[in-house]
Short mmCIF file of C-alpha atoms and ligand atoms in Angstrom, two decimals:
data_model
loop_
_atom_site.label_atom_id
_atom_site.label_comp_id
_atom_site.label_asym_id
_atom_site.label_seq_id
_atom_site.Cartn_x
_atom_site.Cartn_y
_atom_site.Cartn_z
CA MET M 1 77.10 115.94 212.46
CA THR M 2 76.13 113.21 209.86
CA VAL M 3 73.68 113.05 206.93
CA ILE M 4 72.75 109.38 206.39
CA ALA M 5 70.71 107.78 203.57
CA LEU M 6 68.81 104.92 204.81
CA VAL M 7 67.88 102.42 201.63
CA GLY M 8 66.23 99.00 201.49
CA THR M 9 68.68 96.62 199.69
CA GLN M 10 66.09 93.91 198.73
CA TRP M 11 62.47 94.10 197.41
CA GLY M 12 61.10 96.49 200.11
CA ASP M 13 59.92 95.50 203.56
CA GLU M 14 63.20 95.00 205.00
CA GLY M 15 62.35 96.79 208.37
CA LYS M 16 63.45 100.12 207.34
CA GLY M 17 60.66 101.46 209.76
CA LYS M 18 62.24 99.82 212.76
CA ILE M 19 65.51 100.99 211.89
CA THR M 20 64.62 104.75 211.07
CA ASP M 21 62.50 104.68 214.38
CA VAL M 22 65.74 103.34 216.32
CA LEU M 23 68.29 105.87 214.32
CA ALA M 24 65.66 108.69 214.54
CA ALA M 25 66.11 108.48 218.46
CA ARG M 26 69.71 109.78 217.77
CA ALA M 27 68.71 112.07 214.75
CA ASP M 28 67.37 115.27 214.58
CA MET M 29 65.52 115.14 211.38
CA VAL M 30 63.97 112.44 209.28
CA VAL M 31 63.17 113.07 205.41
CA ARG M 32 61.24 110.74 203.34
CA TYR M 33 62.75 111.26 199.99
CA GLN M 34 60.54 108.96 197.45
CA GLY M 35 57.37 106.75 197.14
CA GLY M 36 54.22 107.46 198.87
CA ASN M 37 51.64 105.40 200.59
CA ASN M 38 52.50 102.17 198.76
CA ALA M 39 55.11 101.93 201.63
CA GLY M 40 54.21 100.54 205.09
CA HIS M 41 56.19 100.86 208.02
CA THR M 42 55.49 99.13 211.28
CA VAL M 43 56.75 100.65 214.35
CA VAL M 44 56.43 98.82 217.83
CA VAL M 45 57.29 101.14 220.99
CA GLY M 46 56.27 99.72 224.31
CA ASP M 47 52.75 98.22 223.99
CA GLN M 48 52.06 100.62 220.88
CA THR M 49 52.28 99.42 217.14
CA TYR M 50 51.92 102.34 214.70
CA LYS M 51 51.48 101.50 210.95
CA LEU M 52 52.70 104.52 209.01
CA HIS M 53 52.40 104.69 205.04
CA LEU M 54 53.51 108.23 204.58
CA ILE M 55 54.72 109.93 207.46
CA PRO M 56 58.58 108.93 208.23
CA SER M 57 58.57 106.46 211.22
CA GLY M 58 60.79 109.39 213.27
CA ILE M 59 57.33 110.98 214.14
CA ILE M 60 57.31 108.69 217.11
CA SER M 61 60.60 110.13 218.59
CA PRO M 62 59.44 113.63 220.13
CA GLY M 63 61.80 116.63 218.97
CA THR M 64 62.55 114.67 215.75
CA THR M 65 61.51 117.01 212.87
CA CYS M 66 59.63 115.03 209.98
CA ILE M 67 59.68 116.11 206.42
CA ILE M 68 58.01 114.62 203.41
CA GLY M 69 60.25 115.75 200.66
CA ASN M 70 59.74 116.54 197.21
CA GLY M 71 60.54 113.64 195.62
CA VAL M 72 57.39 111.85 197.42
CA VAL M 73 53.88 111.70 196.08
CA VAL M 74 51.37 112.66 198.43
CA ASP M 75 47.92 111.24 198.80
CA PRO M 76 46.26 114.18 201.24
CA LYS M 77 43.53 112.09 202.09
CA VAL M 78 45.95 109.36 203.63
CA LEU M 79 47.92 111.92 205.13
CA CYS M 80 45.11 113.45 206.82
CA THR M 81 44.29 110.17 208.40
CA GLU M 82 47.56 109.34 209.51
CA ILE M 83 47.79 112.82 211.36
CA GLU M 84 44.42 111.93 213.01
CA SER M 85 45.18 108.47 214.03
CA LEU M 86 48.54 109.72 215.50
CA HIS M 87 46.51 112.64 217.51
CA ALA M 88 44.38 109.90 218.76
CA ALA M 89 47.59 107.93 219.91
CA GLY M 90 48.91 110.97 221.72
CA VAL M 91 51.77 111.49 219.08
CA SER M 92 52.31 115.15 218.21
CA THR M 93 52.62 116.17 214.73
CA ALA M 94 53.90 119.58 215.42
CA ASN M 95 57.17 119.06 214.01
CA LEU M 96 56.02 117.44 210.58
CA TYR M 97 56.53 119.38 207.31
CA VAL M 98 55.47 118.38 203.56
CA SER M 99 57.39 120.02 200.73
CA GLU M 100 55.52 122.30 198.60
CA ARG M 101 57.16 120.73 195.58
CA ALA M 102 55.83 117.20 196.43
CA GLN M 103 53.16 115.96 193.72
CA VAL M 104 49.76 115.21 194.79
CA ILE M 105 47.93 111.80 194.06
CA MET M 106 44.46 112.74 192.75
CA PRO M 107 41.63 109.99 192.49
CA TYR M 108 42.07 109.58 188.90
CA HIS M 109 45.40 108.30 189.70
CA ARG M 110 44.00 105.68 191.91
CA ALA M 111 41.61 104.73 189.38
CA LEU M 112 43.91 104.57 186.63
CA ASP M 113 46.64 102.33 188.77
CA LYS M 114 43.66 99.59 189.11
CA LEU M 115 42.78 99.93 185.33
CA GLU M 116 46.22 99.81 183.83
CA GLU M 117 47.27 97.04 185.79
CA ASP M 118 44.31 94.90 184.74
CA HIS M 119 45.15 95.94 181.08
CA ARG M 120 48.85 94.86 181.27
CA LEU M 121 49.88 91.72 179.78
CA LEU M 122 52.42 91.39 182.76
CA ARG M 123 50.83 92.15 185.89
CA ILE M 124 53.14 94.29 188.02
CA GLY M 125 51.02 93.57 191.31
CA THR M 126 50.79 97.17 191.93
CA THR M 127 49.75 98.32 195.38
CA ALA M 128 46.79 100.27 193.52
CA ARG M 129 47.38 103.45 195.56
CA GLY M 130 47.84 105.71 192.47
CA ILE M 131 51.82 105.93 192.79
CA GLY M 132 52.73 105.28 189.37
CA PRO M 133 50.17 107.41 187.48
CA ALA M 134 51.13 110.27 189.67
CA TYR M 135 54.87 109.77 189.02
CA VAL M 136 53.60 109.68 185.28
CA ASP M 137 51.78 113.20 185.52
CA LYS M 138 54.85 114.59 187.21
CA TYR M 139 57.21 113.52 184.17
CA MET M 140 54.34 114.64 181.69
CA ARG M 141 54.40 117.82 183.58
CA ILE M 142 50.62 118.15 184.10
CA GLY M 143 51.22 117.19 187.88
CA ILE M 144 49.41 119.05 190.76
CA ARG M 145 52.06 119.86 193.56
CA MET M 146 51.07 120.37 197.22
CA ILE M 147 51.39 124.15 196.86
CA ASP M 148 48.93 124.33 194.24
CA LEU M 149 46.43 122.94 197.10
CA THR M 150 46.81 126.04 198.94
CA CYS M 151 45.96 128.57 195.79
CA PRO M 152 42.54 127.87 195.02
CA GLU M 153 42.28 129.36 191.36
CA ARG M 154 45.65 127.76 190.41
CA PHE M 155 44.35 124.40 191.66
CA GLU M 156 41.07 124.73 189.67
CA ARG M 157 43.40 125.73 186.42
CA LEU M 158 45.43 122.61 186.90
CA LEU M 159 42.75 120.31 187.58
CA ASP M 160 40.95 121.38 184.58
CA GLN M 161 44.01 120.56 182.62
CA ALA M 162 44.64 117.27 184.15
CA LEU M 163 40.71 116.15 183.51
CA ALA M 164 41.17 117.09 180.17
CA PHE M 165 43.89 114.40 179.72
CA LYS M 166 42.57 112.12 182.04
CA ASN M 167 38.69 111.90 181.38
CA PRO M 168 38.96 110.81 177.67
CA LEU M 169 41.54 108.23 178.71
CA LEU M 170 39.49 106.87 181.34
CA GLN M 171 36.48 106.92 179.31
CA LYS M 172 37.43 106.05 175.67
CA VAL M 173 40.32 103.28 176.73
CA TYR M 174 38.92 101.75 180.04
CA GLY M 175 35.19 102.40 180.15
CA HIS M 176 35.25 104.63 183.47
CA PRO M 177 32.86 107.22 183.74
CA GLY M 178 35.51 109.89 184.57
CA PHE M 179 35.57 112.71 187.12
CA SER M 180 33.99 115.88 187.67
CA ARG M 181 35.90 118.82 188.48
CA GLU M 182 33.27 119.61 191.30
CA GLU M 183 33.48 116.41 192.98
CA ILE M 184 37.39 116.52 193.46
CA LEU M 185 37.56 120.79 193.96
CA GLU M 186 36.22 120.92 197.22
CA GLU M 187 37.65 117.92 199.04
CA TYR M 188 41.11 118.90 197.79
CA LEU M 189 40.76 122.45 198.79
CA GLU M 190 39.63 121.12 202.07
CA TYR M 191 42.83 118.91 202.25
CA GLY M 192 45.00 122.08 201.32
CA ARG M 193 43.45 124.10 204.09
CA VAL M 194 44.08 121.45 206.58
CA LEU M 195 47.46 121.02 205.41
CA ALA M 196 48.59 124.42 204.64
CA PRO M 197 50.53 125.15 207.93
CA MET M 198 53.01 122.20 207.12
CA ILE M 199 53.40 122.87 203.40
CA THR M 200 56.75 124.68 203.02
CA ASP M 201 59.97 124.57 200.95
CA THR M 202 61.52 121.85 203.24
CA SER M 203 64.78 122.02 201.08
CA LEU M 204 65.52 125.12 203.58
CA LEU M 205 64.69 123.36 206.50
CA VAL M 206 66.85 120.35 205.43
CA ASP M 207 69.96 123.01 204.71
CA ALA M 208 69.37 125.16 207.74
CA ALA M 209 69.59 121.43 209.99
CA ARG M 210 72.87 120.66 207.96
CA GLU M 211 74.25 124.54 208.80
CA LYS M 212 73.46 123.76 212.16
CA GLY M 213 75.42 120.61 212.34
CA LEU M 214 72.19 118.65 213.08
CA ASN M 215 72.03 114.69 212.45
CA ILE M 216 69.74 114.16 209.55
CA LEU M 217 68.22 110.57 208.28
CA LEU M 218 67.22 110.28 204.64
CA GLU M 219 64.40 107.48 204.62
CA GLY M 220 63.96 105.47 201.59
CA ALA M 221 60.67 103.56 200.75
CA GLN M 222 60.58 100.24 199.29
CA GLY M 223 64.05 98.85 198.01
CA THR M 224 66.76 98.62 195.57
CA LEU M 225 64.98 95.77 193.49
CA LEU M 226 62.04 98.01 193.02
CA ASP M 227 63.98 100.86 192.02
CA ILE M 228 62.77 102.22 188.46
CA ASP M 229 66.32 102.19 186.90
CA HIS M 230 68.10 99.48 189.03
CA GLY M 231 65.12 97.16 190.13
CA THR M 232 63.75 94.16 188.28
CA TYR M 233 62.07 96.01 185.67
CA PRO M 234 58.89 96.17 184.74
CA PHE M 235 58.38 94.65 188.21
CA VAL M 236 59.25 97.84 190.10
CA THR M 237 57.82 100.70 191.63
CA SER M 238 57.67 104.26 189.66
CA SER M 239 60.97 106.23 191.69
CA ASN M 240 64.23 105.72 192.74
CA PRO M 241 64.33 104.05 196.41
CA THR M 242 68.27 103.91 195.90
CA ALA M 243 70.58 106.19 197.59
CA GLY M 244 70.82 107.99 194.38
CA GLY M 245 67.13 109.10 194.82
CA ALA M 246 67.91 110.68 198.32
CA ALA M 247 69.62 113.96 197.06
CA PRO M 248 67.08 115.23 194.53
CA GLY M 249 64.11 113.57 196.51
CA ALA M 250 65.17 115.63 199.89
CA GLY M 251 66.26 118.51 198.00
CA ILE M 252 69.90 118.53 198.88
CA GLY M 253 73.33 117.93 196.90
CA PRO M 254 74.96 114.24 196.64
CA THR M 255 78.14 115.65 198.12
CA GLN M 256 76.17 116.31 201.57
CA ILE M 257 75.43 112.57 202.15
CA ASP M 258 77.91 110.99 204.66
CA GLN M 259 76.81 107.52 205.16
CA VAL M 260 74.33 105.13 203.03
CA ILE M 261 72.93 102.31 205.31
CA GLY M 262 71.44 99.55 203.53
CA VAL M 263 68.60 97.50 205.46
CA VAL M 264 68.50 94.11 204.77
CA LYS M 265 66.46 91.10 206.06
CA ALA M 266 68.46 88.10 207.21
CA TYR M 267 66.41 86.23 204.40
CA THR M 268 64.47 87.52 201.33
CA THR M 269 60.80 88.38 200.87
CA ARG M 270 58.92 89.81 197.81
CA VAL M 271 55.45 91.08 197.32
CA GLY M 272 53.75 91.11 193.88
CA GLU M 273 54.97 89.24 190.54
CA GLY M 274 58.25 88.71 189.16
CA PRO M 275 61.24 86.49 189.43
CA PHE M 276 62.77 85.25 192.95
CA PRO M 277 65.50 82.99 192.53
CA THR M 278 65.83 81.96 196.18
CA GLU M 279 62.04 81.64 196.86
CA LEU M 280 61.00 78.74 198.86
CA LYS M 281 57.79 77.35 198.24
CA ASP M 282 57.78 74.75 200.84
CA ALA M 283 57.31 74.34 204.58
CA THR M 284 60.73 76.23 205.27
CA GLY M 285 58.74 79.49 203.39
CA ASP M 286 55.83 78.98 205.45
CA LEU M 287 57.95 78.75 208.56
CA ILE M 288 59.68 82.04 207.56
CA ARG M 289 56.30 83.67 206.91
CA GLU M 290 54.58 82.88 210.15
CA ARG M 291 57.64 83.61 212.14
CA GLY M 292 58.39 86.93 210.43
CA ARG M 293 54.54 87.80 210.17
CA GLU M 294 54.96 88.16 206.33
CA TYR M 295 52.01 89.88 205.37
CA GLY M 296 51.99 93.33 203.79
CA THR M 297 51.47 96.22 205.81
CA THR M 298 49.54 98.30 203.09
CA THR M 299 47.72 95.56 201.29
CA GLY M 300 47.72 92.46 203.71
CA ARG M 301 49.29 90.44 200.95
CA PRO M 302 51.13 87.35 202.12
CA ARG M 303 54.83 88.00 201.04
CA ARG M 304 56.66 85.58 199.00
CA CYS M 305 59.70 84.15 201.35
CA GLY M 306 63.11 82.70 200.51
CA TRP M 307 66.67 82.21 201.19
CA PHE M 308 69.35 85.11 201.47
CA ASP M 309 70.24 85.99 198.20
CA ALA M 310 74.23 87.51 198.53
CA VAL M 311 74.12 87.95 194.56
CA MET M 312 71.26 90.59 194.88
CA VAL M 313 72.54 92.44 198.18
CA ARG M 314 76.05 92.42 196.58
CA TYR M 315 74.47 94.25 193.66
CA ALA M 316 72.71 96.60 196.13
CA VAL M 317 76.04 97.48 197.89
CA ARG M 318 77.52 98.35 194.69
CA VAL M 319 74.51 100.45 193.06
CA ASN M 320 74.02 102.40 196.75
CA GLY M 321 77.61 102.65 197.44
CA LEU M 322 76.45 101.16 200.91
CA THR M 323 79.08 102.19 203.60
CA GLY M 324 77.16 99.75 206.34
CA LEU M 325 74.64 97.20 206.63
CA ALA M 326 71.47 96.77 209.42
CA VAL M 327 70.62 93.19 209.29
CA THR M 328 67.01 92.73 210.46
CA LEU M 329 64.50 90.09 211.22
CA LEU M 330 67.31 87.79 212.31
CA ASP M 331 65.41 85.94 215.15
CA VAL M 332 63.04 84.62 212.33
CA LEU M 333 65.44 81.88 211.48
CA ASP M 334 66.00 80.79 215.23
CA GLU M 335 64.32 77.52 214.72
CA LEU M 336 65.73 76.27 211.53
CA ASP M 337 68.52 73.41 211.39
CA GLU M 338 70.32 74.64 208.54
CA LEU M 339 70.33 78.30 206.55
CA LYS M 340 71.36 78.35 202.84
CA VAL M 341 72.70 81.71 201.31
CA CYS M 342 72.69 82.13 197.64
CA VAL M 343 76.19 82.97 196.71
CA ALA M 344 75.92 82.95 193.10
CA TYR M 345 73.53 82.03 190.05
CA GLU M 346 73.67 78.94 187.68
CA TYR M 347 72.66 80.15 184.49
CA ARG M 348 72.88 77.19 181.40
CA GLY M 349 76.09 75.85 182.95
CA GLU M 350 77.48 79.18 183.64
CA ARG M 351 78.43 80.66 187.08
CA LEU M 352 76.98 84.21 187.65
CA HIS M 353 78.18 86.50 190.27
CA HIS M 354 76.33 89.58 189.22
CA LEU M 355 72.65 90.05 188.99
CA PRO M 356 71.54 89.96 185.17
CA SER M 357 69.46 92.92 183.86
CA ASP M 358 67.62 90.54 181.52
CA LEU M 359 64.58 88.98 183.50
CA GLU M 360 64.65 86.28 180.77
CA ILE M 361 68.05 85.17 182.28
CA LEU M 362 67.28 85.56 186.08
CA LYS M 363 64.25 83.55 185.73
CA GLU M 364 66.19 80.83 184.43
CA CYS M 365 68.71 81.50 187.01
CA THR M 366 68.78 78.71 189.74
CA PRO M 367 70.73 79.66 192.96
CA VAL M 368 74.25 78.43 194.15
CA TYR M 369 74.03 77.52 197.88
CA ALA M 370 76.24 77.62 200.84
CA THR M 371 75.19 75.75 203.52
CA LEU M 372 75.51 76.91 207.21
CA ALA M 373 74.29 75.33 210.54
CA GLY M 374 71.18 76.91 212.30
CA TRP M 375 71.83 78.10 215.72
CA LYS M 376 68.68 76.49 217.19
CA GLU M 377 68.03 78.83 220.03
CA PRO M 378 66.35 82.08 220.69
CA ILE M 379 68.27 85.24 220.28
CA SER M 380 65.75 87.93 220.79
CA ALA M 381 66.93 88.76 224.35
CA ALA M 382 70.48 89.34 223.02
CA ARG M 383 71.57 93.24 223.57
CA GLU M 384 75.49 92.58 222.12
CA TYR M 385 77.24 91.23 219.65
CA GLY M 386 79.26 88.70 221.60
CA ALA M 387 75.90 87.58 223.46
CA LEU M 388 74.72 85.76 220.29
CA PRO M 389 75.21 82.34 219.79
CA GLU M 390 78.47 81.22 217.72
CA GLY M 391 76.17 80.07 214.91
CA THR M 392 74.48 83.56 214.82
CA ARG M 393 77.71 85.12 214.68
CA ALA M 394 79.24 82.63 211.63
CA TYR M 395 75.88 83.58 209.46
CA LEU M 396 76.42 87.31 209.57
CA GLU M 397 79.90 87.32 209.45
CA PHE M 398 79.43 85.08 206.17
CA ILE M 399 76.93 87.35 204.63
CA ALA M 400 79.17 90.30 205.38
CA GLU M 401 81.86 88.91 203.64
CA GLN M 402 79.58 87.57 200.48
CA VAL M 403 78.19 91.06 199.93
CA GLY M 404 81.33 92.95 200.83
CA CYS M 405 80.04 95.44 203.36
CA PRO M 406 80.24 95.67 207.06
CA ILE M 407 77.42 95.34 209.37
CA GLN M 408 76.66 97.97 211.57
CA ILE M 409 73.25 96.97 213.51
CA VAL M 410 71.64 93.74 214.20
CA SER M 411 67.93 93.51 214.94
CA VAL M 412 66.73 90.56 216.81
CA GLY M 413 63.09 91.39 217.30
CA PRO M 414 60.50 94.19 216.64
CA ARG M 415 61.09 96.19 219.87
CA ARG M 416 63.51 99.17 220.08
CA ASP M 417 65.71 97.80 222.70
CA GLN M 418 66.01 94.59 220.48
CA THR M 419 68.83 95.96 218.64
CA ILE M 420 72.41 95.57 218.48
CA PHE M 421 74.88 98.50 217.56
CA LEU M 422 78.15 96.98 216.22
CA ASP M 423 79.05 100.85 215.40
CA PRO M 424 77.14 103.71 216.89
CA VAL M 425 76.34 105.16 213.45
CA ILE M 426 75.24 108.31 215.16
CA LYS M 427 77.62 109.61 217.63
P1 IMP A 501 53.31 100.29 193.19
O1 IMP A 501 54.64 101.21 193.87
O2 IMP A 501 52.26 100.47 193.97
O3 IMP A 501 53.37 101.10 191.60
O4 IMP A 501 53.83 98.87 193.13
C1 IMP A 501 54.72 98.19 191.99
C2 IMP A 501 55.44 96.91 192.90
O5 IMP A 501 56.24 97.48 193.77
C3 IMP A 501 54.71 96.04 193.07
O6 IMP A 501 55.21 94.78 192.93
C4 IMP A 501 54.67 96.36 194.68
O7 IMP A 501 53.97 95.06 195.41
C5 IMP A 501 55.72 97.04 195.31
N1 IMP A 501 55.79 97.73 196.32
C6 IMP A 501 55.55 99.02 196.17
N2 IMP A 501 55.77 99.40 197.56
C7 IMP A 501 56.30 98.38 198.16
C8 IMP A 501 56.80 98.24 199.67
O8 IMP A 501 56.61 99.48 200.36
N3 IMP A 501 57.43 97.16 199.97
C9 IMP A 501 57.18 95.99 199.27
N4 IMP A 501 56.68 96.14 197.91
C10 IMP A 501 56.37 97.19 197.44
#
């Protein structure tokens, strides 16, 4: 039995969907522990491509129980649409459960997300899915939880309370007409009726699986640098994607997590605003974007691309307590003559080996690069470590040494079989 937390080590989009899918084939249960439909996971199985935002990618593996944990903010409309599209593709959702404690994203959250973004001095580049405003209500203690959708009277009362806060804000600050209880009530109670069979105390399900000695994967969305505490604040999301968020978001204790695996791209990408020291605004950046199909799954926005930043991943190793790495999208680098890895930052003549908290300092940091030779051959057909070109292995060994964490998995293409296990992870 093992309980694994799987986290993103960069700015999200590290390929967690694929790694979850590959590990889910060996796991019995997958639990999403934070975020919402701001995330986008692409999973390729055979000829089928699945794009999931809310439902854990483990749903594609028959027999794997999938849980949307209490730490997630759930847009029930998106959840119902995702369930329908999975059914249309012949995928069963019989093993899908949603925590009754998970917070619900309401129409006023989506409206406020857009309006607040336009009002900010520094735009964050939010996905405008209502995630941040839903977490605000959670902490303001006026949020509506999934269990409330199944109790019409309570839902009505909570909706009235929320609207008493939201409508004046929408109308007086933002000039928005506001929302009437009637336009929300019927729609959301219908979601409650449809989703009721899967809304439950998921913490008990996770505990029962643990008691039985099953393998459990706790799936984080976004990445370390988007963490509300440890990320590049304020250009962050509103939850804790780091491993520390996995226990409270899934409803277990921190001592019950055995391994923490960090998913890391062989280069770096970022969507939205904020400093990015190794960003490439040249033909190499464009090549990486095209080869890596670096366009947002949720918003379609082109992602900013750059070299591997070992300072950042070293930080992720530390704040997540990583026990291993899964390196993804390595094949994207196949055509490059040389590869650069940022090993430190230079700030006003000083060498920095740690990520600064102050974004004004980070903005001024220039990367100190080590240059390695490219391997210049396709690697997507490799199925074991020894079959990778020497240059590829040298690159992997260099980044593992730089960040201070062993590599357990290497992904050389989007398909399930394009995965090399250096360590079985789940035995
Ligand atoms: P929000 O989570 O929609 O509030 O967006 C806050 C920041 O996190 C923005 O810069 C988004 O682009 C970024 N973000 C949110 N979710 C993801 C994700 O799944 N991948 C990459 N970036 C994300």
